[in-house]
PDB file of C-alpha atoms in Angstrom:
ATOM      1  CA  MET R   1     -20.808  23.743 -27.764  1.00 47.00           C
ATOM      2  CA  VAL R   2     -17.335  22.395 -27.276  1.00 46.00           C
ATOM      3  CA  ILE R   3     -15.829  22.270 -23.915  1.00 45.00           C
ATOM      4  CA  PHE R   4     -12.271  21.714 -23.322  1.00 43.00           C
ATOM      5  CA  LEU R   5     -11.911  19.794 -20.305  1.00 41.00           C
ATOM      6  CA  SER R   6      -7.983  19.902 -20.258  1.00 42.00           C
ATOM      7  CA  CYS R   7      -8.560  23.476 -19.082  1.00 41.00           C
ATOM      8  CA  ILE R   8     -10.106  22.243 -16.019  1.00 40.00           C
ATOM      9  CA  ASP R   9      -8.229  21.423 -12.738  1.00 43.00           C
ATOM     10  CA  ILE R  10      -9.259  17.793 -11.959  1.00 41.00           C
ATOM     11  CA  SER R  11      -6.138  16.859  -9.606  1.00 49.00           C
ATOM     12  CA  ALA R  12      -6.581  14.154  -7.147  1.00 59.00           C
ATOM     13  CA  GLN R  13      -7.731  15.084  -3.900  1.00 80.00           C
ATOM     14  CA  THR R  14      -7.631  12.902  -0.854  1.00 77.00           C
ATOM     15  CA  GLN R  15      -9.235  12.998   2.466  1.00 80.00           C
ATOM     16  CA  PHE R  16      -8.372  10.696   5.141  1.00 80.00           C
ATOM     17  CA  LEU R  17     -11.471  10.372   7.441  1.00 81.00           C
ATOM     18  CA  LYS R  18     -11.921   9.713  11.117  1.00 80.00           C
ATOM     19  CA  PRO R  19     -15.603   9.055  11.657  1.00 77.00           C
ATOM     20  CA  ASP R  20     -17.302   9.830  14.799  1.00 84.00           C
ATOM     21  CA  GLY R  21     -18.929   6.420  16.367  1.00 82.00           C
ATOM     22  CA  ILE R  22     -16.008   4.371  15.178  1.00 81.00           C
ATOM     23  CA  ALA R  23     -13.153   3.685  17.429  1.00 85.00           C
ATOM     24  CA  PRO R  24      -9.823   5.373  16.287  1.00 82.00           C
ATOM     25  CA  GLY R  25      -7.746   2.999  13.674  1.00 80.00           C
ATOM     26  CA  ASN R  26      -4.261   2.140  15.096  1.00 80.00           C
ATOM     27  CA  GLY R  27      -2.047   3.075  11.791  1.00 81.00           C
ATOM     28  CA  TYR R  28      -4.785   3.201   9.703  1.00 80.00           C
ATOM     29  CA  SER R  29      -7.668   5.241   8.406  1.00 80.00           C
ATOM     30  CA  HIS R  30     -11.270   3.572   8.332  1.00 79.00           C
ATOM     31  CA  VAL R  31     -12.276   5.983   5.272  1.00 81.00           C
ATOM     32  CA  VAL R  32     -10.064   7.590   2.513  1.00 78.00           C
ATOM     33  CA  VAL R  33     -11.989   9.637   0.151  1.00 79.00           C
ATOM     34  CA  THR R  34     -10.157  10.515  -3.424  1.00 77.00           C
ATOM     35  CA  SER R  35     -11.237  12.226  -6.387  1.00 78.00           C
ATOM     36  CA  PRO R  36     -10.308  12.720  -9.865  1.00 71.00           C
ATOM     37  CA  GLY R  37      -6.501  11.877 -10.532  1.00 82.00           C
ATOM     38  CA  LYS R  38      -4.660   8.805 -11.141  1.00 87.00           C
ATOM     39  CA  LEU R  39      -5.371   5.591  -9.414  1.00 88.00           C
ATOM     40  CA  VAL R  40      -2.806   2.958  -9.354  1.00 89.00           C
ATOM     41  CA  PHE R  41      -3.600  -0.756  -8.253  1.00 88.00           C
ATOM     42  CA  ILE R  42      -0.373  -2.779  -7.311  1.00 93.00           C
ATOM     43  CA  SER R  43      -0.892  -6.681  -7.352  1.00 92.00           C
ATOM     44  CA  GLY R  44      -0.016  -8.448  -4.420  1.00 94.00           C
ATOM     45  CA  GLN R  45       3.467  -8.466  -3.631  1.00 96.00           C
ATOM     46  CA  VAL R  46       5.583 -11.283  -2.187  1.00 97.00           C
ATOM     47  CA  ALA R  47       9.079 -11.535  -0.619  1.00 98.00           C
ATOM     48  CA  ARG R  48      11.020 -12.010  -3.775  1.00 96.00           C
ATOM     49  CA  ASP R  49      13.980 -10.004  -4.708  1.00 96.00           C
ATOM     50  CA  LYS R  50      14.513  -8.278  -7.983  1.00 92.00           C
ATOM     51  CA  GLN R  51      16.143 -11.548  -9.037  1.00 95.00           C
ATOM     52  CA  GLY R  52      13.226 -13.466  -7.913  1.00 94.00           C
ATOM     53  CA  ASN R  53      14.862 -15.309  -5.159  1.00 97.00           C
ATOM     54  CA  LEU R  54      12.907 -15.952  -1.916  1.00 98.00           C
ATOM     55  CA  VAL R  55      13.724 -13.563   1.081  1.00 98.00           C
ATOM     56  CA  GLY R  56      13.656 -14.390   4.582  1.00 98.00           C
ATOM     57  CA  LYS R  57      12.443 -18.127   4.531  1.00 98.00           C
ATOM     58  CA  GLY R  58      10.421 -18.714   7.639  1.00 98.00           C
ATOM     59  CA  ASP R  59      11.073 -14.919   8.879  1.00 98.00           C
ATOM     60  CA  LEU R  60       7.855 -13.063   8.790  1.00 98.00           C
ATOM     61  CA  ARG R  61       9.597  -9.567   9.549  1.00 98.00           C
ATOM     62  CA  ALA R  62      12.180 -10.085   6.913  1.00 98.00           C
ATOM     63  CA  GLN R  63       9.421 -11.030   4.152  1.00 98.00           C
ATOM     64  CA  THR R  64       7.364  -8.499   5.067  1.00 98.00           C
ATOM     65  CA  VAL R  65      10.442  -5.691   4.645  1.00 98.00           C
ATOM     66  CA  GLN R  66      10.896  -7.178   1.183  1.00 98.00           C
ATOM     67  CA  VAL R  67       7.258  -6.990   0.296  1.00 98.00           C
ATOM     68  CA  PHE R  68       7.319  -3.413   1.424  1.00 98.00           C
ATOM     69  CA  GLU R  69      10.422  -2.745  -0.477  1.00 97.00           C
ATOM     70  CA  ASN R  70       8.735  -4.558  -3.510  1.00 96.00           C
ATOM     71  CA  LEU R  71       5.698  -2.335  -3.106  1.00 96.00           C
ATOM     72  CA  LYS R  72       7.998   0.831  -2.980  1.00 96.00           C
ATOM     73  CA  ALA R  73       9.432  -0.118  -6.121  1.00 95.00           C
ATOM     74  CA  ALA R  74       6.080  -0.635  -7.920  1.00 95.00           C
ATOM     75  CA  LEU R  75       4.775   2.736  -6.644  1.00 93.00           C
ATOM     76  CA  ALA R  76       8.007   4.454  -8.083  1.00 93.00           C
ATOM     77  CA  SER R  77       7.436   2.830 -11.310  1.00 92.00           C
ATOM     78  CA  ALA R  78       3.967   4.554 -11.566  1.00 89.00           C
ATOM     79  CA  GLY R  79       5.535   7.998 -10.264  1.00 89.00           C
ATOM     80  CA  ALA R  80       4.016   7.594  -6.741  1.00 91.00           C
ATOM     81  CA  THR R  81       5.194   6.999  -3.176  1.00 95.00           C
ATOM     82  CA  PHE R  82       3.802   5.376   0.184  1.00 97.00           C
ATOM     83  CA  ASN R  83       2.202   8.978   0.679  1.00 95.00           C
ATOM     84  CA  ASP R  84      -0.044   8.443  -2.123  1.00 94.00           C
ATOM     85  CA  VAL R  85      -1.325   5.087  -0.993  1.00 95.00           C
ATOM     86  CA  VAL R  86      -4.864   5.035   0.079  1.00 94.00           C
ATOM     87  CA  LYS R  87      -5.451   1.441   0.851  1.00 96.00           C
ATOM     88  CA  ILE R  88      -3.670  -1.712   1.697  1.00 97.00           C
ATOM     89  CA  ASN R  89      -4.806  -5.179   1.988  1.00 98.00           C
ATOM     90  CA  TRP R  90      -2.641  -7.723   3.729  1.00 98.00           C
ATOM     91  CA  TYR R  91      -2.724 -11.672   3.580  1.00 98.00           C
ATOM     92  CA  VAL R  92      -0.586 -13.443   6.126  1.00 98.00           C
ATOM     93  CA  LYS R  93      -0.186 -17.068   6.278  1.00 98.00           C
ATOM     94  CA  ASP R  94      -1.225 -18.689   9.428  1.00 97.00           C
ATOM     95  CA  TYR R  95      -1.782 -15.179  11.053  1.00 97.00           C
ATOM     96  CA  LYS R  96      -1.287 -15.214  14.877  1.00 97.00           C
ATOM     97  CA  GLN R  97      -2.137 -12.093  16.978  1.00 97.00           C
ATOM     98  CA  GLU R  98       1.359 -12.104  18.319  1.00 97.00           C
ATOM     99  CA  ASN R  99       2.836 -11.160  14.789  1.00 97.00           C
ATOM    100  CA  LEU R 100       0.575  -8.069  14.612  1.00 97.00           C
ATOM    101  CA  GLY R 101       3.631  -6.127  16.213  1.00 97.00           C
ATOM    102  CA  ILE R 102       5.979  -7.129  13.555  1.00 98.00           C
ATOM    103  CA  LEU R 103       3.658  -6.110  10.897  1.00 98.00           C
ATOM    104  CA  ARG R 104       2.916  -2.591  12.376  1.00 96.00           C
ATOM    105  CA  GLU R 105       6.594  -2.139  12.927  1.00 97.00           C
ATOM    106  CA  VAL R 106       7.415  -2.549   9.237  1.00 98.00           C
ATOM    107  CA  ARG R 107       4.086  -0.460   8.277  1.00 97.00           C
ATOM    108  CA  THR R 108       5.196   2.063  10.270  1.00 96.00           C
ATOM    109  CA  MET R 109       8.737   2.373   8.598  1.00 97.00           C
ATOM    110  CA  TYR R 110       7.076   3.020   5.085  1.00 98.00           C
ATOM    111  CA  VAL R 111       3.457   4.649   5.153  1.00 96.00           C
ATOM    112  CA  ASN R 112       2.408   8.075   5.812  1.00 91.00           C
ATOM    113  CA  LYS R 113       1.859   8.024   9.488  1.00 90.00           C
ATOM    114  CA  ASP R 114      -0.414  11.262   9.689  1.00 91.00           C
ATOM    115  CA  ASN R 115      -2.598  10.013   7.028  1.00 91.00           C
ATOM    116  CA  PRO R 116      -2.492   6.104   7.118  1.00 93.00           C
ATOM    117  CA  PRO R 117      -4.320   4.375   4.307  1.00 95.00           C
ATOM    118  CA  ALA R 118      -7.244   2.131   4.760  1.00 94.00           C
ATOM    119  CA  SER R 119      -6.193  -1.150   5.611  1.00 96.00           C
ATOM    120  CA  THR R 120      -7.583  -4.811   5.708  1.00 97.00           C
ATOM    121  CA  LEU R 121      -5.384  -7.671   7.346  1.00 97.00           C
ATOM    122  CA  SER R 122      -6.660 -11.183   6.639  1.00 98.00           C
ATOM    123  CA  GLY R 123      -5.091 -14.265   8.089  1.00 98.00           C
ATOM    124  CA  VAL R 124      -5.207 -16.967   5.046  1.00 98.00           C
ATOM    125  CA  ALA R 125      -4.425 -20.933   5.183  1.00 98.00           C
ATOM    126  CA  ALA R 126      -2.173 -20.765   2.216  1.00 98.00           C
ATOM    127  CA  LEU R 127      -0.428 -18.124  -0.212  1.00 98.00           C
ATOM    128  CA  ALA R 128       0.838 -19.093  -4.128  1.00 95.00           C
ATOM    129  CA  GLN R 129       3.740 -21.028  -2.822  1.00 97.00           C
ATOM    130  CA  ASP R 130       4.536 -22.734   0.611  1.00 97.00           C
ATOM    131  CA  ASP R 131       7.437 -20.468   1.780  1.00 98.00           C
ATOM    132  CA  TYR R 132       5.228 -17.161   1.248  1.00 98.00           C
ATOM    133  CA  LEU R 133       4.363 -16.066   4.653  1.00 98.00           C
ATOM    134  CA  ILE R 134       2.807 -12.663   3.510  1.00 98.00           C
ATOM    135  CA  GLU R 135       1.312 -11.048   0.657  1.00 98.00           C
ATOM    136  CA  VAL R 136       0.317  -7.208   0.356  1.00 98.00           C
ATOM    137  CA  GLU R 137      -1.342  -5.467  -2.355  1.00 97.00           C
ATOM    138  CA  ALA R 138      -1.900  -1.428  -2.634  1.00 96.00           C
ATOM    139  CA  VAL R 139      -3.908   1.366  -3.969  1.00 95.00           C
ATOM    140  CA  ALA R 140      -2.362   4.865  -4.605  1.00 93.00           C
ATOM    141  CA  ALA R 141      -4.010   7.904  -5.794  1.00 91.00           C
ATOM    142  CA  PHE R 142      -2.454  11.235  -6.666  1.00 87.00           C
ATOM    143  CA  PRO R 143      -2.870  14.232  -9.142  1.00 82.00           C
ATOM    144  CA  ASN R 144      -2.335  13.774 -12.718  1.00 75.00           C
ATOM    145  CA  LYS R 145       0.933  15.424 -13.572  1.00 66.00           C
ATOM    146  CA  PRO R 146       1.394  17.326 -16.779  1.00 54.00           C
ATOM    147  CA  ALA R 147       3.637  15.864 -19.333  1.00 48.00           C
ATOM    148  CA  ALA R 148       6.855  17.349 -19.350  1.00 50.00           C
ATOM    149  CA  LYS R 149       7.356  19.810 -22.388  1.00 54.00           C
ATOM    150  CA  LYS R 150      10.014  18.821 -24.888  1.00 52.00           C
ATOM    151  CA  LYS R 151      12.799  21.116 -25.325  1.00 52.00           C
TER     152      LYS R 151
END
């Protein structure tokens, strides 16, 4: 027997869950469930512009904006947007709670506010280079799109 799986619709479906028994997340989802489709894993992005120059030396907000601009470009290269992001991991050098407002402000400029991704924030002692204040990695999930037909 031969089964042609290409005929079966296996597009990605993503659910953003708010489980009972857990305090509501502020700008993130506790649980994101996704099924078949395309998964995109983006390496940790730092505050370097496309020429490789550090943006915002000593300025957490400026570095965070550059990091999210880099994530936006990385997502676009894979055919995705921030609406497709299901998980974000943050690494913040010498994290202090008073910096949370800055991080949330920038995050809100980019991520889907109705269905925000799952998120983890870790304060770290150091990043790959001394001038980096933040590094963020992301995972996106979205339906496979059929290849464009050649004319």
